[in-house]
Coordinates of C-alpha atoms in Angstrom, one line a residue:
M1 CA -4.1 -37.2 -19.6
K2 CA -7.6 -36.9 -20.9
F3 CA -9.1 -33.7 -22.2
S4 CA -12.9 -32.9 -22.3
V5 CA -14.0 -30.4 -25.0
L6 CA -17.4 -29.0 -24.0
L7 CA -19.5 -28.0 -27.0
P8 CA -22.9 -26.6 -26.1
T9 CA -24.9 -25.9 -29.3
R10 CA -28.2 -24.7 -30.7
N11 CA -29.2 -24.5 -34.3
R12 CA -25.7 -23.9 -35.6
L13 CA -24.8 -27.2 -37.1
E14 CA -23.0 -25.6 -40.0
Y15 CA -20.5 -24.1 -37.6
L16 CA -20.4 -27.0 -35.2
R17 CA -19.0 -29.3 -37.9
Y18 CA -15.9 -27.1 -38.1
A19 CA -15.4 -27.0 -34.3
V20 CA -15.6 -30.8 -34.1
E21 CA -13.3 -31.2 -37.1
T22 CA -10.5 -29.2 -35.4
V23 CA -10.7 -31.6 -32.5
R24 CA -10.6 -34.7 -34.7
R25 CA -7.5 -33.4 -36.6
Q26 CA -5.4 -33.0 -33.4
D27 CA -2.1 -34.9 -33.0
Y28 CA -3.3 -36.3 -29.7
D29 CA -5.9 -39.1 -29.1
D30 CA -7.0 -39.0 -25.5
W31 CA -9.9 -36.6 -25.7
E32 CA -13.7 -36.5 -25.7
V33 CA -16.2 -34.1 -27.1
I34 CA -19.4 -33.4 -25.2
V35 CA -22.0 -32.1 -27.6
S36 CA -24.8 -30.6 -25.4
D37 CA -27.6 -29.8 -27.8
N38 CA -29.9 -27.1 -26.4
C39 CA -33.1 -28.4 -28.1
S40 CA -32.0 -27.7 -31.7
E41 CA -34.4 -27.9 -34.6
E42 CA -31.5 -29.3 -36.7
D43 CA -30.4 -33.0 -36.8
V44 CA -27.3 -32.6 -34.6
E45 CA -27.7 -36.1 -33.3
G46 CA -27.6 -37.5 -36.8
Y47 CA -24.4 -35.6 -37.5
V48 CA -22.7 -36.9 -34.4
R49 CA -23.9 -40.5 -35.2
S50 CA -22.5 -40.2 -38.7
L51 CA -19.0 -39.6 -37.2
A52 CA -19.0 -43.0 -35.6
D53 CA -16.5 -42.0 -33.0
P54 CA -17.3 -43.0 -29.4
R55 CA -15.2 -40.1 -28.1
I56 CA -17.8 -37.7 -29.5
K57 CA -20.8 -37.9 -27.2
Y58 CA -24.3 -36.4 -27.8
Y59 CA -26.8 -35.2 -25.2
R60 CA -29.9 -33.1 -25.7
T61 CA -32.1 -31.0 -23.4
D62 CA -35.8 -31.5 -23.4
S63 CA -36.5 -27.8 -23.8
F64 CA -34.6 -24.5 -24.7
V65 CA -32.7 -23.8 -21.4
P66 CA -30.6 -20.8 -20.5
V67 CA -27.0 -20.8 -21.7
T68 CA -25.7 -21.3 -18.2
D69 CA -27.8 -24.4 -17.7
N70 CA -26.6 -25.9 -20.9
W71 CA -22.9 -25.2 -20.0
N72 CA -23.4 -27.0 -16.7
N73 CA -25.1 -29.9 -18.5
A74 CA -22.1 -30.3 -20.7
L75 CA -19.7 -30.1 -17.8
E76 CA -21.6 -32.7 -15.8
K77 CA -21.4 -35.2 -18.6
S78 CA -17.6 -34.8 -19.1
T79 CA -14.9 -37.1 -17.6
G80 CA -11.6 -35.6 -18.7
D81 CA -8.7 -34.5 -16.4
Y82 CA -8.7 -31.1 -18.0
V83 CA -11.7 -29.3 -19.5
I84 CA -12.0 -26.6 -22.2
M85 CA -15.3 -24.9 -23.3
L86 CA -15.7 -24.2 -27.0
G87 CA -18.6 -22.3 -28.6
D88 CA -19.9 -24.2 -31.6
D89 CA -18.5 -21.5 -33.8
D90 CA -15.0 -21.6 -32.3
C91 CA -12.1 -24.0 -32.9
L92 CA -9.0 -25.4 -31.3
M93 CA -5.8 -24.6 -33.2
Q94 CA -3.2 -27.2 -34.3
S95 CA -1.5 -29.2 -31.6
F96 CA -3.7 -27.8 -28.8
F97 CA -3.8 -31.0 -26.8
S98 CA -0.1 -32.0 -27.2
T99 CA 1.0 -28.5 -26.3
V100 CA -1.2 -28.1 -23.2
S101 CA -0.5 -31.7 -22.1
R102 CA 3.3 -31.0 -22.2
L103 CA 2.9 -27.7 -20.3
V104 CA 0.6 -29.2 -17.7
E105 CA 3.3 -31.9 -16.9
E106 CA 6.1 -29.4 -17.1
F107 CA 4.4 -27.0 -14.7
D108 CA 3.2 -29.7 -12.2
H109 CA -0.5 -29.7 -13.1
P110 CA -1.8 -26.1 -12.6
D111 CA -5.3 -25.4 -11.6
F112 CA -5.9 -23.9 -15.0
V113 CA -4.1 -22.8 -18.1
Y114 CA -4.9 -19.4 -19.7
T115 CA -3.8 -19.2 -23.3
S116 CA -3.8 -16.5 -25.9
A117 CA -6.2 -16.7 -28.8
Y118 CA -7.3 -15.5 -32.2
L119 CA -10.6 -13.9 -33.1
Y120 CA -12.2 -14.8 -36.4
V121 CA -15.0 -12.6 -37.7
Y122 CA -17.1 -14.3 -40.4
P123 CA -18.0 -12.5 -43.6
G124 CA -21.1 -10.4 -43.1
V125 CA -20.8 -9.9 -39.4
H126 CA -19.2 -6.5 -39.1
P127 CA -20.7 -3.7 -41.3
A128 CA -17.3 -2.3 -42.1
I129 CA -15.6 -5.7 -42.9
A130 CA -16.8 -7.6 -46.0
E131 CA -14.3 -10.5 -45.8
G132 CA -13.7 -13.0 -43.1
R133 CA -10.9 -11.6 -40.8
V134 CA -8.7 -13.3 -38.3
Q135 CA -6.8 -11.2 -35.7
A136 CA -4.8 -11.6 -32.6
H137 CA -7.0 -11.7 -29.5
G138 CA -6.2 -11.4 -25.8
H139 CA -5.5 -8.0 -24.4
A140 CA -4.5 -9.0 -20.8
A141 CA -1.3 -7.3 -19.6
F142 CA 0.0 -10.7 -18.3
L143 CA 0.0 -11.9 -21.9
H144 CA 2.1 -9.0 -23.0
N145 CA 4.8 -8.9 -20.4
G146 CA 7.8 -9.1 -22.8
S147 CA 8.1 -12.9 -22.7
D148 CA 6.8 -15.3 -25.3
Q149 CA 7.2 -18.3 -23.0
P150 CA 4.6 -19.9 -20.5
Y151 CA 5.0 -19.0 -16.9
L152 CA 3.1 -19.2 -13.5
L153 CA 1.2 -16.1 -12.6
D154 CA 1.6 -14.6 -9.2
T155 CA -1.5 -15.1 -7.1
G156 CA -1.5 -11.5 -5.9
Q157 CA -1.6 -10.3 -9.5
A158 CA -4.5 -12.7 -10.1
R159 CA -6.5 -11.2 -7.3
E160 CA -5.9 -7.7 -8.8
L161 CA -7.7 -8.9 -11.9
V162 CA -10.7 -9.8 -9.8
K163 CA -10.6 -6.4 -8.3
G164 CA -10.8 -5.0 -11.8
F165 CA -13.9 -7.1 -12.5
V166 CA -15.6 -5.8 -9.3
N167 CA -15.0 -2.3 -10.5
F168 CA -16.3 -3.0 -14.0
K169 CA -12.8 -2.8 -15.6
L170 CA -12.0 -5.4 -18.3
L171 CA -8.4 -6.3 -17.4
Y172 CA -8.5 -9.6 -19.3
D173 CA -10.8 -11.5 -21.5
Y174 CA -13.5 -13.5 -19.7
N175 CA -14.3 -15.9 -22.5
M176 CA -14.1 -19.5 -21.3
Q177 CA -12.2 -20.5 -24.5
F178 CA -9.1 -19.0 -23.0
F179 CA -9.2 -21.5 -20.1
T180 CA -8.2 -25.1 -19.8
V181 CA -9.3 -26.1 -16.3
S182 CA -8.3 -29.0 -14.0
R183 CA -11.3 -31.2 -13.0
K184 CA -9.8 -31.4 -9.5
F185 CA -9.9 -27.6 -9.3
I186 CA -13.5 -27.5 -10.5
E187 CA -14.5 -30.1 -7.9
S188 CA -12.8 -28.1 -5.2
L189 CA -15.3 -25.3 -5.8
A190 CA -18.4 -27.5 -5.7
D191 CA -19.4 -26.3 -2.2
K192 CA -20.6 -23.0 -3.8
G193 CA -22.9 -24.6 -6.2
A194 CA -22.6 -25.1 -10.0
F195 CA -19.3 -24.1 -11.6
F196 CA -21.2 -21.8 -14.1
Q197 CA -23.6 -19.3 -12.5
S198 CA -25.3 -16.0 -13.5
P199 CA -26.6 -14.8 -16.9
F200 CA -23.0 -14.5 -18.1
P201 CA -21.5 -17.8 -16.9
D202 CA -18.0 -17.0 -18.2
F203 CA -17.8 -13.7 -16.4
Y204 CA -18.6 -15.5 -13.1
A205 CA -16.5 -18.6 -13.6
S206 CA -13.4 -16.8 -14.9
N207 CA -13.2 -14.5 -11.9
V208 CA -13.8 -17.4 -9.4
M209 CA -10.8 -19.1 -11.0
F210 CA -8.5 -16.1 -10.7
L211 CA -9.8 -15.6 -7.1
K212 CA -9.3 -19.1 -5.8
A213 CA -6.6 -20.8 -7.9
E214 CA -3.1 -21.3 -6.4
R215 CA -1.3 -22.4 -9.6
I216 CA -2.2 -20.4 -12.8
L217 CA -0.3 -21.1 -15.9
I218 CA -0.2 -18.3 -18.5
C219 CA 0.5 -19.5 -22.1
P220 CA 1.1 -16.8 -24.7
Y221 CA 0.6 -19.3 -27.6
R222 CA -2.7 -18.6 -29.6
L223 CA -4.1 -22.1 -29.1
V224 CA -7.8 -21.4 -29.8
T225 CA -9.8 -19.2 -32.1
I226 CA -13.0 -17.5 -31.1
G227 CA -15.5 -17.2 -33.9
V228 CA -18.1 -14.5 -34.4
T229 CA -20.8 -15.6 -36.9
P230 CA -24.1 -14.1 -38.0
K231 CA -25.7 -16.5 -35.6
S232 CA -23.8 -15.4 -32.4
Y233 CA -24.2 -13.1 -29.5
G234 CA -21.1 -11.2 -30.7
F235 CA -23.0 -10.4 -34.0
Y236 CA -25.9 -8.9 -32.1
H237 CA -23.5 -6.9 -29.9
I238 CA -21.5 -5.5 -32.8
N239 CA -24.6 -4.5 -34.6
K240 CA -26.3 -2.9 -31.6
R241 CA -29.1 -5.5 -31.4
E242 CA -28.9 -6.3 -27.8
D243 CA -32.4 -7.4 -27.2
E244 CA -32.0 -10.1 -29.8
G245 CA -28.7 -11.1 -28.2
A246 CA -30.4 -11.5 -24.8
E247 CA -33.1 -13.6 -26.4
F248 CA -30.4 -15.7 -28.2
L249 CA -28.7 -16.5 -24.8
N250 CA -32.0 -17.1 -23.1
S251 CA -30.3 -15.8 -20.0
L252 CA -32.3 -14.7 -16.9
P253 CA -30.9 -13.4 -13.6
D254 CA -31.6 -15.1 -10.4
P255 CA -35.0 -13.7 -9.1
R256 CA -33.6 -13.1 -5.6
A257 CA -30.7 -11.1 -7.0
A258 CA -33.0 -9.2 -9.3
Q259 CA -35.2 -8.2 -6.4
R260 CA -32.2 -7.1 -4.3
L261 CA -30.9 -5.0 -7.2
E262 CA -34.2 -3.4 -8.2
R263 CA -33.2 0.0 -6.9
V264 CA -29.8 -0.2 -8.5
L265 CA -30.6 -1.3 -12.0
L266 CA -30.7 1.2 -14.8
P267 CA -31.6 1.1 -18.5
G268 CA -28.5 0.8 -20.8
T269 CA -26.5 -2.0 -22.1
H270 CA -27.3 -5.6 -21.4
I271 CA -23.6 -6.4 -21.0
N272 CA -23.2 -4.1 -17.9
T273 CA -26.4 -5.4 -16.3
S274 CA -25.4 -9.1 -16.8
W275 CA -21.9 -8.2 -15.6
L276 CA -23.6 -6.8 -12.4
F277 CA -25.5 -10.0 -11.9
S278 CA -22.3 -12.0 -12.4
L279 CA -20.7 -9.8 -9.7
E280 CA -23.7 -10.5 -7.4
A281 CA -23.2 -14.2 -7.8
L282 CA -19.5 -13.8 -7.0
R283 CA -20.3 -11.6 -4.0
A284 CA -22.9 -14.1 -2.7
N285 CA -20.3 -16.9 -2.7
Y286 CA -17.0 -15.2 -2.0
G287 CA -17.8 -11.7 -0.9
A288 CA -15.8 -11.9 2.2
E289 CA -12.6 -12.3 0.1
F290 CA -12.7 -9.0 -1.8
D291 CA -13.9 -5.4 -1.4
S292 CA -17.0 -4.6 -3.6
S293 CA -17.8 -1.2 -2.2
G294 CA -18.5 1.4 -4.9
S295 CA -19.4 -1.2 -7.5
Y296 CA -23.1 -0.1 -7.7
R297 CA -22.2 3.5 -8.2
R298 CA -19.7 2.5 -10.9
Y299 CA -22.3 0.4 -12.7
R300 CA -24.8 3.2 -12.7
F301 CA -22.2 5.7 -14.0
L302 CA -21.4 3.3 -16.9
Q303 CA -25.1 2.8 -17.8
I304 CA -25.7 6.6 -17.7
T305 CA -22.7 7.4 -20.0
Y306 CA -23.7 4.5 -22.3
V307 CA -27.2 5.9 -22.9
Y308 CA -25.9 9.4 -23.5
E309 CA -23.4 8.1 -26.0
Q310 CA -25.9 6.1 -27.9
V311 CA -28.4 9.1 -28.1
Y312 CA -26.0 11.9 -28.9
L313 CA -23.0 10.2 -30.6
H314 CA -24.2 7.0 -32.3
K315 CA -28.0 7.7 -32.7
S316 CA -28.8 4.1 -31.8
M317 CA -31.1 5.2 -29.0
T318 CA -33.7 7.8 -28.8
K319 CA -34.7 10.7 -26.6
D320 CA -37.4 8.5 -25.2
D321 CA -34.7 6.1 -24.0
L322 CA -33.0 9.0 -22.4
R323 CA -36.2 10.1 -20.6
K324 CA -36.6 6.6 -19.4
L325 CA -33.1 6.6 -18.0
K326 CA -33.6 9.9 -16.3
S327 CA -36.7 8.6 -14.6
H328 CA -34.5 6.1 -12.7
M329 CA -31.7 8.5 -12.0
R330 CA -31.1 10.0 -8.6
L331 CA -31.0 13.8 -8.1
W332 CA -27.2 14.0 -7.6
E333 CA -26.7 11.9 -10.7
K334 CA -28.8 14.3 -12.8
L335 CA -26.9 17.2 -11.4
V336 CA -23.5 15.7 -11.9
Y337 CA -23.7 13.3 -14.9
S338 CA -26.6 14.7 -17.0
T339 CA -25.4 18.3 -17.0
G340 CA -21.8 17.4 -17.8
L341 CA -22.6 14.8 -20.4
W342 CA -25.2 17.0 -22.1
A343 CA -22.7 19.9 -22.4
I344 CA -19.9 17.7 -23.8
L345 CA -22.0 15.7 -26.2
T346 CA -24.0 18.5 -27.6
A347 CA -20.8 20.4 -28.3
K348 CA -19.9 17.7 -30.9
R349 CA -22.0 19.5 -33.5
F350 CA -19.2 22.1 -33.7
L351 CA -16.5 19.5 -34.1
S352 CA -15.0 18.0 -37.2
P353 CA -15.5 14.2 -37.8
A354 CA -11.9 13.6 -36.7
N355 CA -12.4 15.5 -33.4
R356 CA -15.7 13.7 -32.9
S357 CA -13.8 10.4 -33.0
K358 CA -11.3 11.9 -30.4
L359 CA -14.3 12.9 -28.2
Y360 CA -15.5 9.3 -28.3
L361 CA -12.1 8.0 -27.3
L362 CA -11.9 10.5 -24.5
L363 CA -15.2 9.3 -23.1
R364 CA -14.1 5.7 -23.4
R365 CA -10.9 6.5 -21.4
A366 CA -12.9 8.4 -18.8
Q367 CA -15.0 5.3 -18.3
R368 CA -11.9 3.2 -17.8
Q369 CA -13.8 0.1 -18.6
H370 CA -12.1 -1.2 -21.8
P371 CA -8.3 -1.0 -22.6
D372 CA -6.9 0.5 -25.7
Y373 CA -5.8 -2.6 -27.6
V374 CA -4.5 -2.9 -31.1
P375 CA -4.0 -6.5 -32.4
D376 CA -0.5 -7.3 -33.5
F377 CA -1.7 -9.6 -36.3
A378 CA -4.6 -9.4 -38.7
E379 CA -5.4 -11.1 -42.0
T380 CA -8.5 -11.2 -44.2
N381 CA -9.8 -13.6 -46.9
F382 CA -10.9 -16.5 -44.8
N383 CA -14.2 -18.2 -45.7
N384 CA -14.7 -20.1 -42.4
I385 CA -12.9 -21.0 -39.2
L386 CA -11.6 -24.3 -40.5
E387 CA -9.5 -22.3 -42.9
V388 CA -8.1 -20.4 -39.9
Y389 CA -7.1 -23.7 -38.3
E390 CA -5.4 -24.9 -41.5
R391 CA -3.6 -21.7 -42.5
V392 CA -2.7 -19.8 -39.3
S393 CA 0.0 -20.8 -36.8
P394 CA -0.8 -20.9 -33.1
F395 CA 2.7 -19.5 -32.6
H396 CA 2.5 -16.5 -34.9
G397 CA 4.8 -13.8 -33.8
G398 CA 6.7 -16.0 -31.3
E399 CA 9.1 -18.9 -31.4
A400 CA 7.4 -22.3 -31.4
P401 CA 8.4 -24.7 -28.6
P402 CA 10.7 -27.5 -29.7
L403 CA 7.9 -30.1 -29.7
I404 CA 5.8 -28.1 -32.1
Q405 CA 8.7 -26.7 -34.1
G406 CA 9.8 -30.2 -34.9
R407 CA 6.3 -31.4 -36.0
M408 CA 6.0 -28.3 -38.2
Q409 CA 9.3 -28.9 -39.9
E410 CA 8.5 -32.5 -40.6
G411 CA 5.2 -31.5 -42.1

C-alpha cells in the first residue's frame, strides 16, 4: 500500500524541513511526498534536490495561486493508494504509515481514516504562552466515546456532522491533517469538480467526505501534529489579524457565489464568511442531500454577535466597525440583536473581571458554534515540531496496539 503525503508550501522552508523529516523517519517505506511550492522566494527546490530521494518530488507554480489551487495541484501530482495532506508546519507522528496501513487492511479499506491529533504552538505565537506547547487536539464526540480503539462510524452519525456544518456548528475539526483518504474515494467524487473547493478547502472537502463516504474509520490515536507558527494562518487568527491571514491564504470566493450572496454577507470574521462560501460550494454540488434552510440567518447572527463582542468585550474593533455593520443589518436584526447585545455588553462595566469572563462564556454558549473542550494532555518546553515527533507518543493516554507496543519496547 502506497501513501502520498501532500505538502503545499510557500516561504516556510525552515518548517518544511521538519515536516519532511518526520516522513523520512517512518518505519514504512512505500510512500511519496509531493512538495507543491507556491512560488516561494526561498530555494525549496534546492532543499528537495539535496535529499536525493526519488520519493520526495518537487513541483512549483508559476505564480502565487490561492491555497485551494495549490492543494489541488499537489493532489493531481500524487499517485498513492491513500492520501494525507500536511501543512508545511505540521508533522506525522511515529509509526503513522505502519499503523494506518494495518488498520486499513483490518477494516477492509475504508473510504477514509479520521485520526486524533496533537496541536503544537510554536514559541512566540500566543501572547500568553512564551514556550512551545503541545496539547491534545480533536474535540469531536466520536473521538471521545469511551473507547480507545478504532471503529467504523455509523453513516447516520456522519450525516449529522454535516448538518452541524450547515448550521455553523463545529462538531469536529475540519483540518485535512485528520484525514487519510482513499484515492478510489477521491476519484468517485470527480463528477462534482476538484476535490478541494472554496476559500477554505478543508471545510468543503471534510464535509463532502462525511456526507458521501460509506466506510469511515475513526482512529483515536494521535498520529499527526498540527503546527501553529508565526508564519501561519493560525497565528493571524489567534492575534486578531484576520486581514493578514486572508492575504496569507490568497483565498478568493467564487465570483458567482459572491454575487449570489451579496445581500447576505456581513462584516465580521473572515472565518464565518469563508465558512459560508464553503457551504455554498457544498450546496451547489450536493444541496439535494441535506436541508440548508436557516443557514443564512444563522451566519448573520454569528457575524453580528462577533462584531459586538469585539467592540465591547475585546476592544479589537471600533465603533466605526459597528456602524458599518449596522448599515448592512435589517430592521428586525437591529430591533432584536442590537438592542439585546448592547444591553448585555454595556452592563459589563458593572461586573468584576471574573464575571466578565463568565459573560463571555455565556455568549459563546448562546452562539452554539464552538464546543467547550479542555485538552486532556498538554506539555511545554518544545523548541520545534521535530521535538514533538521525537518525545511525544501517538498513543498518549491510551494503550498502544500490539504492533506499536512491540516496536516501542524493542526501542
